[in-house]
PDB file of C-alpha atoms in Angstrom:
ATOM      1  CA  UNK D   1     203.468 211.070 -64.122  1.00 85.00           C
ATOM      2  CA  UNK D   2     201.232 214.113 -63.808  1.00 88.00           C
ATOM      3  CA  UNK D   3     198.010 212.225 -63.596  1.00 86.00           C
ATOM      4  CA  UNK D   4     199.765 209.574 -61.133  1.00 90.00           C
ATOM      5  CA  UNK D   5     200.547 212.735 -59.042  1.00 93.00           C
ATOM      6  CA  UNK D   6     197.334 214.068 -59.238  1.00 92.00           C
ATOM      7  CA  UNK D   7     195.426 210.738 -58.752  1.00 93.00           C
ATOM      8  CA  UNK D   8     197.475 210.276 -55.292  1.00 95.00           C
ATOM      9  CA  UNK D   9     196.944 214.075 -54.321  1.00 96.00           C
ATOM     10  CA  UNK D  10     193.031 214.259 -54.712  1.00 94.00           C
ATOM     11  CA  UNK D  11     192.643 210.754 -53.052  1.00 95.00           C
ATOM     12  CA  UNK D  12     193.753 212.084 -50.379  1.00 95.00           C
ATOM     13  CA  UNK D  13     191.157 215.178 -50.245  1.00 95.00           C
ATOM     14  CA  UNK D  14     187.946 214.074 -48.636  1.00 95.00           C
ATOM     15  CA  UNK D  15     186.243 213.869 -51.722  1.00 93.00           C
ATOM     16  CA  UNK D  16     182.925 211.701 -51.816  1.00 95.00           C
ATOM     17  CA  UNK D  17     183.591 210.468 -55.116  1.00 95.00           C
ATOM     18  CA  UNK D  18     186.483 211.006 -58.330  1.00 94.00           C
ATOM     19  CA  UNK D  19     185.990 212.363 -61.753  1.00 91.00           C
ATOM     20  CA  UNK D  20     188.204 210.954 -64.579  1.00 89.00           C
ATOM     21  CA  UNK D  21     188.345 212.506 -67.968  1.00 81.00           C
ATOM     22  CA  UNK D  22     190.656 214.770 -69.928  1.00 63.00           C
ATOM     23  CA  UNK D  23     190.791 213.625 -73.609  1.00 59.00           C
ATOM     24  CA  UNK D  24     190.194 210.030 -72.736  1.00 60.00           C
ATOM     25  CA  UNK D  25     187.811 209.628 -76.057  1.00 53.00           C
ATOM     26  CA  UNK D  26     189.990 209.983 -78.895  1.00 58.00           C
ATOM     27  CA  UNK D  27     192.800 207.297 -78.752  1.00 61.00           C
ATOM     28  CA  UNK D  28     191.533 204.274 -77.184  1.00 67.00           C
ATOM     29  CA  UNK D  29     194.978 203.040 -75.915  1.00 72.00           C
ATOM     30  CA  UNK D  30     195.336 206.551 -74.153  1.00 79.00           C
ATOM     31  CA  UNK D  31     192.158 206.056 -72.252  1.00 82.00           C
ATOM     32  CA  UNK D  32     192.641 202.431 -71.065  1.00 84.00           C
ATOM     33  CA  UNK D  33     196.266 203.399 -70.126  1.00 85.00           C
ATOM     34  CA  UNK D  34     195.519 206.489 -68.486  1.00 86.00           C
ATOM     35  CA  UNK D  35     193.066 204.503 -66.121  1.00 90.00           C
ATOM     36  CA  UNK D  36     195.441 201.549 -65.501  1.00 91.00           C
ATOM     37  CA  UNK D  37     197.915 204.311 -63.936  1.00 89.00           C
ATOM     38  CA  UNK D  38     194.585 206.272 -62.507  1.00 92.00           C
ATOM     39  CA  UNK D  39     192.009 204.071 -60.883  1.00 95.00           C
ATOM     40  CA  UNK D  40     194.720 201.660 -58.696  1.00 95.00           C
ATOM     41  CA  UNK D  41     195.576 204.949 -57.223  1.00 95.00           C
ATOM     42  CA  UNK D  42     192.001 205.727 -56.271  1.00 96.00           C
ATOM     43  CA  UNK D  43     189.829 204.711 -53.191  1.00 96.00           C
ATOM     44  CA  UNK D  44     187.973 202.046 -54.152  1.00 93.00           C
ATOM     45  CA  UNK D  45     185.162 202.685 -51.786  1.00 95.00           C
ATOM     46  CA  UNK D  46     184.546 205.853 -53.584  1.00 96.00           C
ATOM     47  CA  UNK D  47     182.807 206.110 -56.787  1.00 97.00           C
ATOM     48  CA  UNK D  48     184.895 206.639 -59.591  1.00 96.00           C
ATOM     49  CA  UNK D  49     183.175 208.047 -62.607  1.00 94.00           C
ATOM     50  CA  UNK D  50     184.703 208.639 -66.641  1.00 92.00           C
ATOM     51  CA  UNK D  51     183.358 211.765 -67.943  1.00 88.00           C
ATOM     52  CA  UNK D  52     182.501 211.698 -71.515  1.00 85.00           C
ATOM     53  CA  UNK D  53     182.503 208.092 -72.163  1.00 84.00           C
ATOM     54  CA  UNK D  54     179.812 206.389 -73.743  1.00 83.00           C
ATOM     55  CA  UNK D  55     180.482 203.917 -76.238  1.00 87.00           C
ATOM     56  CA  UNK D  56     179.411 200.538 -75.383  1.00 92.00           C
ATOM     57  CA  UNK D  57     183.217 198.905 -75.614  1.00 90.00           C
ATOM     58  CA  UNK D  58     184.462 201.751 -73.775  1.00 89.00           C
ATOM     59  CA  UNK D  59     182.272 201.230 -70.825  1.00 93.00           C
ATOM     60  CA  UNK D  60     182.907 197.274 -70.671  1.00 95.00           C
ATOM     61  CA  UNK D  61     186.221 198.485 -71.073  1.00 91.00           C
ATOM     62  CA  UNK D  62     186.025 201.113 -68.035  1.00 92.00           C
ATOM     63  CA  UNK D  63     184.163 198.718 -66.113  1.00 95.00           C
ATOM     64  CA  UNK D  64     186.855 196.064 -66.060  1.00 94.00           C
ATOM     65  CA  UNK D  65     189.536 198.714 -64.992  1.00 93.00           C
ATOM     66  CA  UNK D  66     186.922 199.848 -62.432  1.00 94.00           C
ATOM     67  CA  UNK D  67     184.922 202.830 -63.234  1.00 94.00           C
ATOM     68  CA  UNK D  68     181.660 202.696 -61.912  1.00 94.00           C
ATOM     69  CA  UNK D  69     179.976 205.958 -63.424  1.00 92.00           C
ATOM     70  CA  UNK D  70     179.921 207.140 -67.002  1.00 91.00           C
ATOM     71  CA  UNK D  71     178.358 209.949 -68.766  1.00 90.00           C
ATOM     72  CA  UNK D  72     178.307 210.286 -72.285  1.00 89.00           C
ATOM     73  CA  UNK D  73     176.249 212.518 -75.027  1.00 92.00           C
ATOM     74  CA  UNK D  74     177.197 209.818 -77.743  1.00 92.00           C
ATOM     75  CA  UNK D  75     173.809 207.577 -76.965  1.00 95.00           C
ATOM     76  CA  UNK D  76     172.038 210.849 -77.744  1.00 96.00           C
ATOM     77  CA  UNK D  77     174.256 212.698 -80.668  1.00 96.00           C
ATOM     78  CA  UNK D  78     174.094 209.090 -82.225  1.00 97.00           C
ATOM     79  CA  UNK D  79     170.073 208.911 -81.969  1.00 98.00           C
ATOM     80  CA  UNK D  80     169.454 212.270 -83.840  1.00 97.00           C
ATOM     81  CA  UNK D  81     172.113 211.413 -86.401  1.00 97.00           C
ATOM     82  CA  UNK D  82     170.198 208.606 -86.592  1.00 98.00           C
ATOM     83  CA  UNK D  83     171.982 205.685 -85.806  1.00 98.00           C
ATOM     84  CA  UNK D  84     170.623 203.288 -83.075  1.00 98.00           C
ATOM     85  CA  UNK D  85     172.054 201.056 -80.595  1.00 97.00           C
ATOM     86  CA  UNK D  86     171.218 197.368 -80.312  1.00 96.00           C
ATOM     87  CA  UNK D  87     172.316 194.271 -79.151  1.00 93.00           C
ATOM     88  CA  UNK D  88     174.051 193.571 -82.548  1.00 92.00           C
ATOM     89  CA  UNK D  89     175.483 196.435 -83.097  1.00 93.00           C
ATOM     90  CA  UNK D  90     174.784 199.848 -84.585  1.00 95.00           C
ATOM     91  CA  UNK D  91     171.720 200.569 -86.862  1.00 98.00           C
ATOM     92  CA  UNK D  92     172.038 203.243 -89.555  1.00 98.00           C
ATOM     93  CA  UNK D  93     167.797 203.843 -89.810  1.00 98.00           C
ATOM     94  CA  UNK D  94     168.451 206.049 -92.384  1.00 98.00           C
ATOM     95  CA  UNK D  95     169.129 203.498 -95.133  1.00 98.00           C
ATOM     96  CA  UNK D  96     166.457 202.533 -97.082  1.00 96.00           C
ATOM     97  CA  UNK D  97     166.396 198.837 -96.558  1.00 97.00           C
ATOM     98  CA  UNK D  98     164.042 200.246 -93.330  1.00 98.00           C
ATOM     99  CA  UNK D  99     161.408 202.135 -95.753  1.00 97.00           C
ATOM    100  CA  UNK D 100     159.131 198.852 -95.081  1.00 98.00           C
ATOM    101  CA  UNK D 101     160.506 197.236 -92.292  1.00 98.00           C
ATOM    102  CA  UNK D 102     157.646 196.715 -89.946  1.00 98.00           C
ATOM    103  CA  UNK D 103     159.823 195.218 -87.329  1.00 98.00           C
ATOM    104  CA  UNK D 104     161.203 197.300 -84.044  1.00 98.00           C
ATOM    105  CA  UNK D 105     164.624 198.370 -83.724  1.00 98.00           C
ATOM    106  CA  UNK D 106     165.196 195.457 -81.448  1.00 97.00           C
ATOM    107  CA  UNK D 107     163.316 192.866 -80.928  1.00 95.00           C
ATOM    108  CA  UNK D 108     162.178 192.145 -76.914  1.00 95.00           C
ATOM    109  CA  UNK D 109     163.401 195.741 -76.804  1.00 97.00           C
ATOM    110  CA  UNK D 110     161.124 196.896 -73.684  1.00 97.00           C
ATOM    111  CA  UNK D 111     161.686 200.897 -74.834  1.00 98.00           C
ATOM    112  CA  UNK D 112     158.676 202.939 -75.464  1.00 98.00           C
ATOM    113  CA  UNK D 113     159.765 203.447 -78.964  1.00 98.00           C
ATOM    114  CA  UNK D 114     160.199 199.414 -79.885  1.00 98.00           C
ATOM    115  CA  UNK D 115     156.705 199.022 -77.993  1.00 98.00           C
ATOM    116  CA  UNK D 116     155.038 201.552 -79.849  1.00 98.00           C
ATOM    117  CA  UNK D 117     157.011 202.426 -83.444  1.00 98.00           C
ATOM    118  CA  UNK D 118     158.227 199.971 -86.615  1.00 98.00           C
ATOM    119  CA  UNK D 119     161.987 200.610 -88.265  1.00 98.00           C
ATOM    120  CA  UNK D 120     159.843 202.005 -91.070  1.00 98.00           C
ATOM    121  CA  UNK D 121     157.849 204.556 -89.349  1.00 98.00           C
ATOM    122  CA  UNK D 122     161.302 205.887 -87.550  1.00 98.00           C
ATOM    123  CA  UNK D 123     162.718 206.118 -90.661  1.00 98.00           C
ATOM    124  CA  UNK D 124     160.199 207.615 -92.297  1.00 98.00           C
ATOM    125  CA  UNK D 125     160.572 210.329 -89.808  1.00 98.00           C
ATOM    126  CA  UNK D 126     163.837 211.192 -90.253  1.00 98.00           C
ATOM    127  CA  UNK D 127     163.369 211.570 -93.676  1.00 97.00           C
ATOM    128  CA  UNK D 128     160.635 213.825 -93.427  1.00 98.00           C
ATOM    129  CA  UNK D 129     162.736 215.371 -91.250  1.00 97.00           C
ATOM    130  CA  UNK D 130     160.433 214.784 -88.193  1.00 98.00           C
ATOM    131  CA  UNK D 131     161.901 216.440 -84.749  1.00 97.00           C
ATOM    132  CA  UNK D 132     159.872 213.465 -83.046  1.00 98.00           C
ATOM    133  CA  UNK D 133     162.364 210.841 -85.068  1.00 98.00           C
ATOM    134  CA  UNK D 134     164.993 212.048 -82.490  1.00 98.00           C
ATOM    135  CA  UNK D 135     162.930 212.078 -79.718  1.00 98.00           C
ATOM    136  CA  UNK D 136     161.814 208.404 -80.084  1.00 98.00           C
ATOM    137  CA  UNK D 137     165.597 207.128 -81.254  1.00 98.00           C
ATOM    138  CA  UNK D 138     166.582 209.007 -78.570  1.00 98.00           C
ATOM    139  CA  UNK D 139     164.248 206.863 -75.961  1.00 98.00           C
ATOM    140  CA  UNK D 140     165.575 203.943 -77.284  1.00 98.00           C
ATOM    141  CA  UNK D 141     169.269 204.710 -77.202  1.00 98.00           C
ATOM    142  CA  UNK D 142     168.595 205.632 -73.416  1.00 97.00           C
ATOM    143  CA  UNK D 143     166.972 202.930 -72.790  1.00 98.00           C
ATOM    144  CA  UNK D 144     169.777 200.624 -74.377  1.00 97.00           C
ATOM    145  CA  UNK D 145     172.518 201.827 -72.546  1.00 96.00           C
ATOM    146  CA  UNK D 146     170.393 201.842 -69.325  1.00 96.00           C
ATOM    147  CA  UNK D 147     169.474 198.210 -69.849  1.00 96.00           C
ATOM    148  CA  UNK D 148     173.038 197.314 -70.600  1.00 96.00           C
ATOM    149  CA  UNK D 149     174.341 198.265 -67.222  1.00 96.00           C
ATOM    150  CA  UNK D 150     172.022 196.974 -65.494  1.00 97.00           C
ATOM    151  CA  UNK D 151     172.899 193.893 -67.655  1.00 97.00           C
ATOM    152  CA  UNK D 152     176.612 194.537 -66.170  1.00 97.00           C
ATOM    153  CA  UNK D 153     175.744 194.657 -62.663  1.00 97.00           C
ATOM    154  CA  UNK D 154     174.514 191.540 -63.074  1.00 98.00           C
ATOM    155  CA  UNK D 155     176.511 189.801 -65.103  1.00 98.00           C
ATOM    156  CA  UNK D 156     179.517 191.122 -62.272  1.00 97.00           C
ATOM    157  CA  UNK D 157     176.698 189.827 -59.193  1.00 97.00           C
ATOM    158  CA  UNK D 158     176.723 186.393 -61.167  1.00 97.00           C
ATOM    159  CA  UNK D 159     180.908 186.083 -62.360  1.00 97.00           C
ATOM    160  CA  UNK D 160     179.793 186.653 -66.052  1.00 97.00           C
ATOM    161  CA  UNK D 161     180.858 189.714 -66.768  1.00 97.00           C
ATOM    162  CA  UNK D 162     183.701 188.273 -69.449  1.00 95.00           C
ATOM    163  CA  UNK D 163     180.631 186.156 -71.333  1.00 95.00           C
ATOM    164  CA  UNK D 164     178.571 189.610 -71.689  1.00 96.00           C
ATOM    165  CA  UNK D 165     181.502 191.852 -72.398  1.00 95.00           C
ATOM    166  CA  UNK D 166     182.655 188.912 -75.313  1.00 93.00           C
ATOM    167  CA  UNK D 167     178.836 188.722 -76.221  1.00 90.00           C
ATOM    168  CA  UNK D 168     178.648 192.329 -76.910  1.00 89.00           C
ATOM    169  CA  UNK D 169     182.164 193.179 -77.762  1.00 86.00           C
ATOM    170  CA  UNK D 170     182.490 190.297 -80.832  1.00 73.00           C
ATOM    171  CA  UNK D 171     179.210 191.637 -82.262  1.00 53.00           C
TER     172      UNK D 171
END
C-alpha cells in the first residue's frame, strides 16, 4: 500500500523521470510484485529506471513489466570474482578446464577482450592474481550486457522480445 501511495504521489511531481528500488534484489517474487503494483501507476512517457538490478533474467524480467533503465554493479563484482557473462550462461574462468583453452569467452563476441585475449590467458591472470584479469573480464561483462539491450530494443522494434527473453532465459 505504501509504495502504491508513493508511486501515485511522486507521479504527480514534475519529475523528468522515476527511480525504483528499495530491496528489490533479494527475493525475486518481491521485485516482480513490487513493480506490477509500481510501474502501472507511473507515467509511461517518463523513464522509469530499477536501481540495482543487473542480472540478465531480472532485466528481461523488468523490461516486460516496463522498466526502461537499469543499473547494476553485478556485471562488474561478477567480472573480478571472475565469472563471465555469455550467451549461454555464466562462465566460472577460474576452473581449470580454461588453463589451455585458446578459444574467447564467446565466440563472435565483438569485446576488446574476446578480440584480443584466449579463456586461457584470462585465466591465467587471475591466477597469477593479475589486476588486468579484472580489467579485461570487466570489458567483456560491459560489453555483454550493453549488447544485450541493444539486442532488446530490437527484439521489442521487431515483436520478438518473448523469442530472446526464452532464448536467454532457458539457457
Amino acid at each position: 500500500d505504501l509504495r502504491e501511495e508513493s508511486a501515485k504521489f511522486i507521479n504527480s511531481l514534475p519529475f523528468a523521470g522515476f527511480g525504483i528500488g528499495g530491496s528489490l534484489g533479494k527475493i525475486k517474487k518481491d521485485m516482480h510484485n513490487i513493480l506490477e503494483w509500481v510501474v502501472p501507476l507511473l507515467d509511461e512517457k517518463k523513464p522509469r529506471h530499477l536501481l540495482g538490478i543487473g542480472e540478465v533474467e531480472d532485466l528481461f524480467n523488468g523490461v516486460e513489466k516496463g522498466v526502461d533503465l537499469f543499473d547494476c554493479v553485478a556485471p562488474t563484482r561478477m567480472a573480478r570474482n571472475g565469472t563471465l557473462l555469455t550467451k549461454k550462461g555464466r562462465m566460472n574462468i577460474l576452473k581449470s578446464g580454461f588453463k589451455n583453452d585458446k578459444k574467447p569467452i564467446e565466440e563472435n563476441c565483438e569485446c576488446y577482450t574476446c578480440k584480443n585475449f584466449s579463456r586461457a590467458y584470462l585465466n591465467h591472470l587471475f591466477k597469477a592474481e593479475e589486476i588486468l584479469a579484472h580489467r579485461l573480464a570487466t570489458i567483456h561483462n560491459l560489453y555483454f550486457i550493453t549488447n544485450l539491450m541493444k539486442e532488446i530494443r530490437m527484439a521489442i522494434k521487431n515483436n520478438r522480445f518473448s523469442q530472446l527473453k526464452n532464448k536467454f532465459i532457458s539457457v
